[in-house]
């Protein structure tokens, strides 16, 4: 059967997944499954400031590029596209950041990080998640921005600055604002969609070099209403700003779903089917990436564990690297 990226390509779409250098090095079957199904990769840890056991930024004046370089070479050697994730985020900051970053050195810290990292991979990166998760209307600001270390250090124009610095460092990369909690029909996510559109309009009006909205799409059935019409309207509004759309971290939080595996897999496949059949109607959508490929390595085991402690089952492949109903649902949606 054609693999996921081959089916996606038939609709002019790119399919890919988040991967990790340590896993690709240690698990040959996983690496083979990644190569078989993916046209694009995104590092789960390696291009953040510091995540998991990877420290891209061990200190204010040091970079450790080894894990990210290995991944970039892996992508190049298998002719895979590579996303950069993520230059400016309030999480995955190194332990020294809190005590070493201040309003006097913050611009230089940001400039040095973006110039050093983006220039190193310039020409090898399909798209950069320049900023990640910057909107949070419930923080109460009139502009809806999340109150974060970057906002406090640099002020409200830090987002535009980050895009301009990245554009100067790699004029060929698609520049993306990546965000979560945009998928469902409730007051909070409706407010966030409105705030995101306003931010995108502001950035576009200022001529900021931004090319796409990244929708993380960590889907959580069981406590959210899915309204296809409202989601499609949001995508149309984003596209009408002249922006592309990438589904950047697709997976399904299954902690509220029944224990029974057959039941759970069927519900999860249905969630993928409903969501993708809606978003793939929007021509501005150019790529779909799942946040991982196998349940064996899903971040949700740590970040959204089930109360019955059963291993989560969000992804296209199970822990034995066997295709699941989720695989079929994603394949059918392309
Ligand atoms: C997560 C990784 O999967 C974890 O392993 C890590 O400890 C924390 O970050 N939104 C994002 C991703 O943009 O970078 C996050 O990845 C998941 C939520």
mmCIF file of C-alpha atoms and ligand atoms in Angstrom:
data_model
loop_
_atom_site.group_PDB
_atom_site.id
_atom_site.type_symbol
_atom_site.label_atom_id
_atom_site.label_comp_id
_atom_site.label_asym_id
_atom_site.label_seq_id
_atom_site.Cartn_x
_atom_site.Cartn_y
_atom_site.Cartn_z
ATOM 1 C CA UNK A 1 0.000 0.000 0.000
ATOM 2 C CA UNK A 2 1.287 3.486 -0.751
ATOM 3 C CA UNK A 3 2.801 5.078 2.361
ATOM 4 C CA UNK A 4 1.403 8.165 4.075
ATOM 5 C CA UNK A 5 3.673 10.638 2.273
ATOM 6 C CA UNK A 6 2.899 9.027 -1.110
ATOM 7 C CA UNK A 7 -0.841 9.391 -0.498
ATOM 8 C CA UNK A 8 -0.386 12.982 0.704
ATOM 9 C CA UNK A 9 1.696 13.811 -2.364
ATOM 10 C CA UNK A 10 -1.222 12.721 -4.609
ATOM 11 C CA UNK A 11 -3.136 15.736 -3.193
ATOM 12 C CA UNK A 12 -0.097 18.014 -3.388
ATOM 13 C CA UNK A 13 0.334 17.772 0.380
ATOM 14 C CA UNK A 14 3.411 17.046 2.488
ATOM 15 C CA UNK A 15 3.125 14.464 5.284
ATOM 16 C CA UNK A 16 5.714 14.189 7.991
ATOM 17 C CA UNK A 17 6.378 13.598 11.669
ATOM 18 C CA UNK A 18 8.306 14.847 14.669
ATOM 19 C CA UNK A 19 11.368 12.703 15.263
ATOM 20 C CA UNK A 20 14.281 12.525 17.721
ATOM 21 C CA UNK A 21 17.963 11.911 17.023
ATOM 22 C CA UNK A 22 18.371 9.515 19.973
ATOM 23 C CA UNK A 23 15.464 7.341 18.788
ATOM 24 C CA UNK A 24 16.484 7.301 15.115
ATOM 25 C CA UNK A 25 19.978 6.235 16.207
ATOM 26 C CA UNK A 26 18.804 3.466 18.548
ATOM 27 C CA UNK A 27 15.695 2.043 16.853
ATOM 28 C CA UNK A 28 16.320 0.850 13.279
ATOM 29 C CA UNK A 29 12.722 -0.340 12.783
ATOM 30 C CA UNK A 30 11.438 3.084 13.831
ATOM 31 C CA UNK A 31 13.922 4.819 11.504
ATOM 32 C CA UNK A 32 12.802 2.608 8.610
ATOM 33 C CA UNK A 33 9.134 3.384 9.329
ATOM 34 C CA UNK A 34 9.912 7.110 9.420
ATOM 35 C CA UNK A 35 11.704 6.912 6.064
ATOM 36 C CA UNK A 36 8.876 4.839 4.556
ATOM 37 C CA UNK A 37 6.091 7.238 5.597
ATOM 38 C CA UNK A 38 7.574 10.708 5.855
ATOM 39 C CA UNK A 39 8.414 13.389 3.320
ATOM 40 C CA UNK A 40 9.246 15.905 6.074
ATOM 41 C CA UNK A 41 10.746 15.752 9.548
ATOM 42 C CA UNK A 42 10.635 18.153 12.487
ATOM 43 C CA UNK A 43 12.949 17.801 15.520
ATOM 44 C CA UNK A 44 11.015 17.111 18.717
ATOM 45 C CA UNK A 45 13.917 18.391 20.851
ATOM 46 C CA UNK A 46 17.080 19.162 18.874
ATOM 47 C CA UNK A 47 16.409 22.742 17.702
ATOM 48 C CA UNK A 48 14.819 24.040 20.898
ATOM 49 C CA UNK A 49 16.981 26.010 23.328
ATOM 50 C CA UNK A 50 17.018 22.971 25.642
ATOM 51 C CA UNK A 51 14.618 19.989 25.644
ATOM 52 C CA UNK A 52 14.751 16.446 26.994
ATOM 53 C CA UNK A 53 18.423 15.463 27.229
ATOM 54 C CA UNK A 54 19.431 17.849 24.394
ATOM 55 C CA UNK A 55 21.020 21.195 25.266
ATOM 56 C CA UNK A 56 21.359 23.293 22.098
ATOM 57 C CA UNK A 57 22.208 26.165 24.408
ATOM 58 C CA UNK A 58 24.342 24.865 27.311
ATOM 59 C CA UNK A 59 25.266 28.447 28.287
ATOM 60 C CA UNK A 60 24.656 32.055 27.154
ATOM 61 C CA UNK A 61 27.629 31.957 24.795
ATOM 62 C CA UNK A 62 27.603 28.287 23.720
ATOM 63 C CA UNK A 63 25.776 26.123 21.152
ATOM 64 C CA UNK A 64 25.852 22.323 20.926
ATOM 65 C CA UNK A 65 24.719 21.541 17.392
ATOM 66 C CA UNK A 66 25.643 17.833 17.336
ATOM 67 C CA UNK A 67 22.101 16.391 17.761
ATOM 68 C CA UNK A 68 20.544 18.901 15.335
ATOM 69 C CA UNK A 69 23.358 18.408 12.802
ATOM 70 C CA UNK A 70 22.840 14.628 12.951
ATOM 71 C CA UNK A 71 19.148 15.096 12.230
ATOM 72 C CA UNK A 72 19.791 17.563 9.396
ATOM 73 C CA UNK A 73 22.218 15.067 7.843
ATOM 74 C CA UNK A 74 19.695 12.228 8.312
ATOM 75 C CA UNK A 75 17.082 14.301 6.464
ATOM 76 C CA UNK A 76 19.472 15.262 3.681
ATOM 77 C CA UNK A 77 20.744 11.695 3.212
ATOM 78 C CA UNK A 78 17.156 10.401 2.882
ATOM 79 C CA UNK A 79 16.047 13.332 0.714
ATOM 80 C CA UNK A 80 13.553 14.479 3.350
ATOM 81 C CA UNK A 81 12.409 18.041 3.989
ATOM 82 C CA UNK A 82 13.174 19.459 7.429
ATOM 83 C CA UNK A 83 11.254 21.912 9.614
ATOM 84 C CA UNK A 84 12.952 24.087 12.239
ATOM 85 C CA UNK A 85 11.219 24.079 15.656
ATOM 86 C CA UNK A 86 11.315 26.491 17.516
ATOM 87 C CA UNK A 87 13.260 29.718 17.920
ATOM 88 C CA UNK A 88 11.118 31.655 20.434
ATOM 89 C CA UNK A 89 9.035 29.778 23.020
ATOM 90 C CA UNK A 90 8.305 30.327 26.709
ATOM 91 C CA UNK A 91 9.071 26.627 27.428
ATOM 92 C CA UNK A 92 12.178 24.488 26.875
ATOM 93 C CA UNK A 93 14.409 27.380 27.931
ATOM 94 C CA UNK A 94 17.740 26.370 29.506
ATOM 95 C CA UNK A 95 18.130 26.602 33.276
ATOM 96 C CA UNK A 96 20.528 29.590 32.946
ATOM 97 C CA UNK A 97 17.973 31.658 31.037
ATOM 98 C CA UNK A 98 16.083 32.940 34.083
ATOM 99 C CA UNK A 99 19.126 34.272 35.860
ATOM 100 C CA UNK A 100 21.207 35.308 32.815
ATOM 101 C CA UNK A 101 18.634 36.952 30.488
ATOM 102 C CA UNK A 102 17.618 40.553 31.308
ATOM 103 C CA UNK A 103 16.083 43.543 29.543
ATOM 104 C CA UNK A 104 19.580 44.841 28.683
ATOM 105 C CA UNK A 105 20.936 41.727 26.921
ATOM 106 C CA UNK A 106 17.683 40.182 25.670
ATOM 107 C CA UNK A 107 17.784 41.682 22.154
ATOM 108 C CA UNK A 108 21.385 40.563 21.695
ATOM 109 C CA UNK A 109 20.540 37.112 23.117
ATOM 110 C CA UNK A 110 17.660 36.732 20.631
ATOM 111 C CA UNK A 111 19.667 38.121 17.687
ATOM 112 C CA UNK A 112 22.654 35.879 18.417
ATOM 113 C CA UNK A 113 20.445 32.783 18.821
ATOM 114 C CA UNK A 114 18.459 33.333 15.636
ATOM 115 C CA UNK A 115 21.453 34.369 13.519
ATOM 116 C CA UNK A 116 23.630 31.484 14.721
ATOM 117 C CA UNK A 117 20.991 28.740 14.504
ATOM 118 C CA UNK A 118 19.123 29.891 11.376
ATOM 119 C CA UNK A 119 22.262 30.678 9.360
ATOM 120 C CA UNK A 120 23.735 27.253 10.185
ATOM 121 C CA UNK A 121 20.808 25.458 8.529
ATOM 122 C CA UNK A 122 19.981 28.136 5.947
ATOM 123 C CA UNK A 123 18.900 26.474 2.713
ATOM 124 C CA UNK A 124 18.189 23.161 4.490
ATOM 125 C CA UNK A 125 15.017 24.267 6.314
ATOM 126 C CA UNK A 126 11.595 24.130 4.603
ATOM 127 C CA UNK A 127 9.945 26.214 7.340
ATOM 128 C CA UNK A 128 10.772 27.614 10.766
ATOM 129 C CA UNK A 129 8.406 27.829 13.710
ATOM 130 C CA UNK A 130 9.769 31.290 14.463
ATOM 131 C CA UNK A 131 7.521 31.817 17.487
ATOM 132 C CA UNK A 132 5.527 29.169 19.344
ATOM 133 C CA UNK A 133 2.372 29.545 21.512
ATOM 134 C CA UNK A 134 2.495 33.344 21.900
ATOM 135 C CA UNK A 135 -1.254 34.021 22.277
ATOM 136 C CA UNK A 136 -3.182 33.433 25.514
ATOM 137 C CA UNK A 137 -6.212 35.760 25.817
ATOM 138 C CA UNK A 138 -6.951 34.470 29.333
ATOM 139 C CA UNK A 139 -3.738 36.214 30.447
ATOM 140 C CA UNK A 140 -5.919 39.303 30.166
ATOM 141 C CA UNK A 141 -3.863 41.568 27.902
ATOM 142 C CA UNK A 142 -5.885 43.643 25.403
ATOM 143 C CA UNK A 143 -3.718 42.259 22.586
ATOM 144 C CA UNK A 144 -4.259 38.693 23.838
ATOM 145 C CA UNK A 145 -0.531 38.003 24.039
ATOM 146 C CA UNK A 146 0.700 35.337 26.468
ATOM 147 C CA UNK A 147 2.604 36.847 29.370
ATOM 148 C CA UNK A 148 6.004 35.160 28.860
ATOM 149 C CA UNK A 149 9.708 35.778 29.587
ATOM 150 C CA UNK A 150 10.179 36.997 26.001
ATOM 151 C CA UNK A 151 7.288 39.469 26.246
ATOM 152 C CA UNK A 152 8.543 40.759 29.585
ATOM 153 C CA UNK A 153 12.144 41.085 28.343
ATOM 154 C CA UNK A 154 11.468 42.515 24.875
ATOM 155 C CA UNK A 155 7.981 44.026 24.859
ATOM 156 C CA UNK A 156 5.067 43.387 22.509
ATOM 157 C CA UNK A 157 7.101 43.812 19.293
ATOM 158 C CA UNK A 158 9.295 40.767 20.014
ATOM 159 C CA UNK A 159 7.240 38.653 17.637
ATOM 160 C CA UNK A 160 7.823 40.979 14.662
ATOM 161 C CA UNK A 161 11.510 41.262 15.604
ATOM 162 C CA UNK A 162 11.885 37.462 15.630
ATOM 163 C CA UNK A 163 10.341 37.152 12.160
ATOM 164 C CA UNK A 164 12.512 39.925 10.721
ATOM 165 C CA UNK A 165 15.692 38.421 12.201
ATOM 166 C CA UNK A 166 14.816 34.945 10.874
ATOM 167 C CA UNK A 167 13.967 36.288 7.414
ATOM 168 C CA UNK A 168 17.324 38.077 7.245
ATOM 169 C CA UNK A 169 19.146 34.899 8.349
ATOM 170 C CA UNK A 170 17.374 32.551 5.890
ATOM 171 C CA UNK A 171 15.370 34.321 3.150
ATOM 172 C CA UNK A 172 14.346 30.937 1.675
ATOM 173 C CA UNK A 173 12.592 29.399 4.665
ATOM 174 C CA UNK A 174 8.813 29.684 5.112
ATOM 175 C CA UNK A 175 8.298 31.592 8.363
ATOM 176 C CA UNK A 176 5.582 30.191 10.625
ATOM 177 C CA UNK A 177 3.752 31.275 13.763
ATOM 178 C CA UNK A 178 2.860 27.995 15.539
ATOM 179 C CA UNK A 179 -0.086 27.772 17.979
ATOM 180 C CA UNK A 180 -2.351 25.282 19.817
ATOM 181 C CA UNK A 181 -5.968 25.208 21.092
ATOM 182 C CA UNK A 182 -7.435 26.518 17.839
ATOM 183 C CA UNK A 183 -9.493 23.468 16.854
ATOM 184 C CA UNK A 184 -12.633 23.275 18.970
ATOM 185 C CA UNK A 185 -15.973 25.024 19.444
ATOM 186 C CA UNK A 186 -15.799 26.571 22.895
ATOM 187 C CA UNK A 187 -15.500 30.098 24.259
ATOM 188 C CA UNK A 188 -11.805 29.919 25.064
ATOM 189 C CA UNK A 189 -10.712 28.518 21.694
ATOM 190 C CA UNK A 190 -13.071 30.852 19.821
ATOM 191 C CA UNK A 191 -11.464 33.793 21.645
ATOM 192 C CA UNK A 192 -8.014 32.455 20.812
ATOM 193 C CA UNK A 193 -8.860 32.073 17.103
ATOM 194 C CA UNK A 194 -10.062 35.704 17.038
ATOM 195 C CA UNK A 195 -6.906 36.892 18.822
ATOM 196 C CA UNK A 196 -4.673 34.885 16.476
ATOM 197 C CA UNK A 197 -6.395 36.396 13.418
ATOM 198 C CA UNK A 198 -5.906 39.889 14.859
ATOM 199 C CA UNK A 199 -2.197 39.214 15.487
ATOM 200 C CA UNK A 200 -1.757 37.836 11.965
ATOM 201 C CA UNK A 201 -3.530 40.909 10.522
ATOM 202 C CA UNK A 202 -1.292 43.252 12.574
ATOM 203 C CA UNK A 203 1.858 41.458 11.448
ATOM 204 C CA UNK A 204 0.797 41.390 7.791
ATOM 205 C CA UNK A 205 -0.203 45.090 7.866
ATOM 206 C CA UNK A 206 3.290 45.944 9.178
ATOM 207 C CA UNK A 207 4.850 43.953 6.338
ATOM 208 C CA UNK A 208 6.313 41.371 8.730
ATOM 209 C CA UNK A 209 7.881 38.468 6.783
ATOM 210 C CA UNK A 210 5.420 35.776 7.963
ATOM 211 C CA UNK A 211 4.181 33.125 5.544
ATOM 212 C CA UNK A 212 2.120 30.568 7.445
ATOM 213 C CA UNK A 213 0.131 29.724 10.533
ATOM 214 C CA UNK A 214 1.108 26.436 12.187
ATOM 215 C CA UNK A 215 -1.849 24.730 13.852
ATOM 216 C CA UNK A 216 -0.496 22.175 16.337
ATOM 217 C CA UNK A 217 -3.747 20.139 16.407
ATOM 218 C CA UNK A 218 -3.198 18.187 19.614
ATOM 219 C CA UNK A 219 -6.795 16.950 19.392
ATOM 220 C CA UNK A 220 -8.632 16.048 22.581
ATOM 221 C CA UNK A 221 -12.003 14.352 22.122
ATOM 222 C CA UNK A 222 -14.130 13.671 25.176
ATOM 223 C CA UNK A 223 -14.141 17.213 26.514
ATOM 224 C CA UNK A 224 -14.376 19.297 23.336
ATOM 225 C CA UNK A 225 -17.070 19.957 20.733
ATOM 226 C CA UNK A 226 -15.784 19.744 17.156
ATOM 227 C CA UNK A 227 -17.533 22.166 14.778
ATOM 228 C CA UNK A 228 -16.289 21.649 11.229
ATOM 229 C CA UNK A 229 -18.040 24.763 9.911
ATOM 230 C CA UNK A 230 -16.394 27.059 12.478
ATOM 231 C CA UNK A 231 -12.959 25.529 11.952
ATOM 232 C CA UNK A 232 -13.274 25.815 8.176
ATOM 233 C CA UNK A 233 -14.274 29.501 8.527
ATOM 234 C CA UNK A 234 -11.161 30.140 10.645
ATOM 235 C CA UNK A 235 -8.930 28.478 8.058
ATOM 236 C CA UNK A 236 -10.570 30.565 5.309
ATOM 237 C CA UNK A 237 -9.962 33.742 7.335
ATOM 238 C CA UNK A 238 -6.274 32.826 7.770
ATOM 239 C CA UNK A 239 -5.933 31.987 4.076
ATOM 240 C CA UNK A 240 -7.607 35.306 3.128
ATOM 241 C CA UNK A 241 -4.612 37.042 4.749
ATOM 242 C CA UNK A 242 -2.444 35.440 2.085
ATOM 243 C CA UNK A 243 -1.010 32.911 4.546
ATOM 244 C CA UNK A 244 -0.416 29.202 4.135
ATOM 245 C CA UNK A 245 -1.450 26.756 6.865
ATOM 246 C CA UNK A 246 0.488 23.794 8.273
ATOM 247 C CA UNK A 247 -0.953 21.167 10.623
ATOM 248 C CA UNK A 248 2.228 20.844 12.653
ATOM 249 C CA UNK A 249 1.800 18.488 15.651
ATOM 250 C CA UNK A 250 -1.242 16.313 14.989
ATOM 251 C CA UNK A 251 -2.057 13.664 17.579
ATOM 252 C CA UNK A 252 -5.025 12.661 19.772
ATOM 253 C CA UNK A 253 -5.109 12.889 23.570
ATOM 254 C CA UNK A 254 -6.842 9.634 24.537
ATOM 255 C CA UNK A 255 -6.866 9.995 28.333
ATOM 256 C CA UNK A 256 -10.660 10.516 28.446
ATOM 257 C CA UNK A 257 -11.354 7.552 26.124
ATOM 258 C CA UNK A 258 -12.362 4.014 27.183
ATOM 259 C CA UNK A 259 -9.603 1.573 28.144
ATOM 260 C CA UNK A 260 -10.654 -1.039 25.566
ATOM 261 C CA UNK A 261 -8.116 -0.865 22.723
ATOM 262 C CA UNK A 262 -10.489 -1.702 19.855
ATOM 263 C CA UNK A 263 -12.957 0.942 21.023
ATOM 264 C CA UNK A 264 -10.261 3.520 21.644
ATOM 265 C CA UNK A 265 -8.519 2.956 18.297
ATOM 266 C CA UNK A 266 -11.845 3.299 16.489
ATOM 267 C CA UNK A 267 -12.685 6.578 18.242
ATOM 268 C CA UNK A 268 -9.191 7.969 17.568
ATOM 269 C CA UNK A 269 -9.403 7.007 13.884
ATOM 270 C CA UNK A 270 -12.731 8.823 13.726
ATOM 271 C CA UNK A 271 -11.201 11.930 15.281
ATOM 272 C CA UNK A 272 -8.460 11.948 12.635
ATOM 273 C CA UNK A 273 -11.028 11.371 9.880
ATOM 274 C CA UNK A 274 -13.337 14.208 10.990
ATOM 275 C CA UNK A 275 -10.512 16.678 11.555
ATOM 276 C CA UNK A 276 -8.507 16.011 8.411
ATOM 277 C CA UNK A 277 -11.558 15.830 6.134
ATOM 278 C CA UNK A 278 -12.339 19.354 7.376
ATOM 279 C CA UNK A 279 -8.887 20.957 7.255
ATOM 280 C CA UNK A 280 -7.848 19.353 3.971
ATOM 281 C CA UNK A 281 -10.770 21.123 2.261
ATOM 282 C CA UNK A 282 -8.783 24.355 2.695
ATOM 283 C CA UNK A 283 -6.374 24.772 -0.224
ATOM 284 C CA UNK A 284 -4.026 26.924 1.884
ATOM 285 C CA UNK A 285 -3.121 23.824 3.927
ATOM 286 C CA UNK A 286 0.199 22.603 2.562
ATOM 287 C CA UNK A 287 1.391 20.046 5.110
ATOM 288 C CA UNK A 288 0.286 17.675 7.865
ATOM 289 C CA UNK A 289 2.768 16.450 10.456
ATOM 290 C CA UNK A 290 1.963 14.138 13.347
ATOM 291 C CA UNK A 291 3.792 14.680 16.606
ATOM 292 C CA UNK A 292 5.615 11.374 16.384
ATOM 293 C CA UNK A 293 4.835 8.249 14.390
ATOM 294 C CA UNK A 294 4.592 5.453 16.969
ATOM 295 C CA UNK A 295 2.785 5.171 20.306
ATOM 296 C CA UNK A 296 6.079 3.781 21.624
ATOM 297 C CA UNK A 297 7.514 7.319 21.767
ATOM 298 C CA UNK A 298 4.519 9.643 22.115
ATOM 299 C CA UNK A 299 5.094 12.628 24.411
ATOM 300 C CA UNK A 300 1.494 12.092 25.610
ATOM 301 C CA UNK A 301 2.655 9.121 27.720
ATOM 302 C CA UNK A 302 4.403 11.692 29.942
ATOM 303 C CA UNK A 303 2.356 14.837 29.296
ATOM 304 C CA UNK A 304 -1.243 13.508 29.137
ATOM 305 C CA UNK A 305 -1.074 10.100 30.878
ATOM 306 C CA UNK A 306 -4.247 8.037 31.350
ATOM 307 C CA UNK A 307 -5.493 7.669 34.931
ATOM 308 C CA UNK A 308 -5.607 3.875 34.361
ATOM 309 C CA UNK A 309 -1.901 4.132 33.402
ATOM 310 C CA UNK A 310 -2.608 2.314 30.115
ATOM 311 C CA UNK A 311 -0.117 3.321 27.387
ATOM 312 C CA UNK A 312 -1.581 5.999 25.119
ATOM 313 C CA UNK A 313 -2.513 5.116 21.511
ATOM 314 C CA UNK A 314 -2.530 8.443 19.604
ATOM 315 C CA UNK A 315 -0.339 7.761 16.589
ATOM 316 C CA UNK A 316 -0.448 5.883 13.242
ATOM 317 C CA UNK A 317 1.810 3.036 14.510
ATOM 318 C CA UNK A 318 1.536 1.038 17.733
ATOM 319 C CA UNK A 319 4.407 0.184 20.062
ATOM 320 C CA UNK A 320 5.246 -2.852 17.877
ATOM 321 C CA UNK A 321 5.526 -0.575 14.813
ATOM 322 C CA UNK A 322 2.317 -2.047 13.363
ATOM 323 C CA UNK A 323 -0.105 0.191 11.457
ATOM 324 C CA UNK A 324 -3.298 1.040 13.360
ATOM 325 C CA UNK A 325 -6.747 2.291 12.358
ATOM 326 C CA UNK A 326 -5.288 5.783 12.860
ATOM 327 C CA UNK A 327 -2.910 5.057 9.999
ATOM 328 C CA UNK A 328 -5.833 4.095 7.727
ATOM 329 C CA UNK A 329 -7.821 7.169 8.770
ATOM 330 C CA UNK A 330 -4.968 9.537 7.944
ATOM 331 C CA UNK A 331 -4.233 7.680 4.705
ATOM 332 C CA UNK A 332 -7.900 7.854 3.660
ATOM 333 C CA UNK A 333 -8.107 11.574 4.422
ATOM 334 C CA UNK A 334 -5.359 12.421 1.907
HETATM 335 C C1 LIG B 1 7.146 18.670 23.608
HETATM 336 C C2 LIG B 1 7.968 17.394 23.452
HETATM 337 O O1 LIG B 1 7.200 16.407 22.762
HETATM 338 C C3 LIG B 1 8.392 16.911 24.834
HETATM 339 O O2 LIG B 1 9.205 15.736 24.699
HETATM 340 C C4 LIG B 1 9.148 18.014 25.521
HETATM 341 O O3 LIG B 1 9.515 17.586 26.809
HETATM 342 C C5 LIG B 1 8.292 19.275 25.615
HETATM 343 O O4 LIG B 1 7.879 19.694 24.309
HETATM 344 N N1 LIG B 1 3.810 21.956 21.672
HETATM 345 C C6 LIG B 1 5.010 22.098 21.019
HETATM 346 C C7 LIG B 1 6.047 21.047 21.111
HETATM 347 O O5 LIG B 1 5.189 23.053 20.240
HETATM 348 O O6 LIG B 1 7.374 21.588 21.007
HETATM 349 C C8 LIG B 1 5.916 20.272 22.403
HETATM 350 O O7 LIG B 1 6.838 19.181 22.342
HETATM 351 C C9 LIG B 1 4.476 19.767 22.549
HETATM 352 C C10 LIG B 1 3.533 20.925 22.630
#
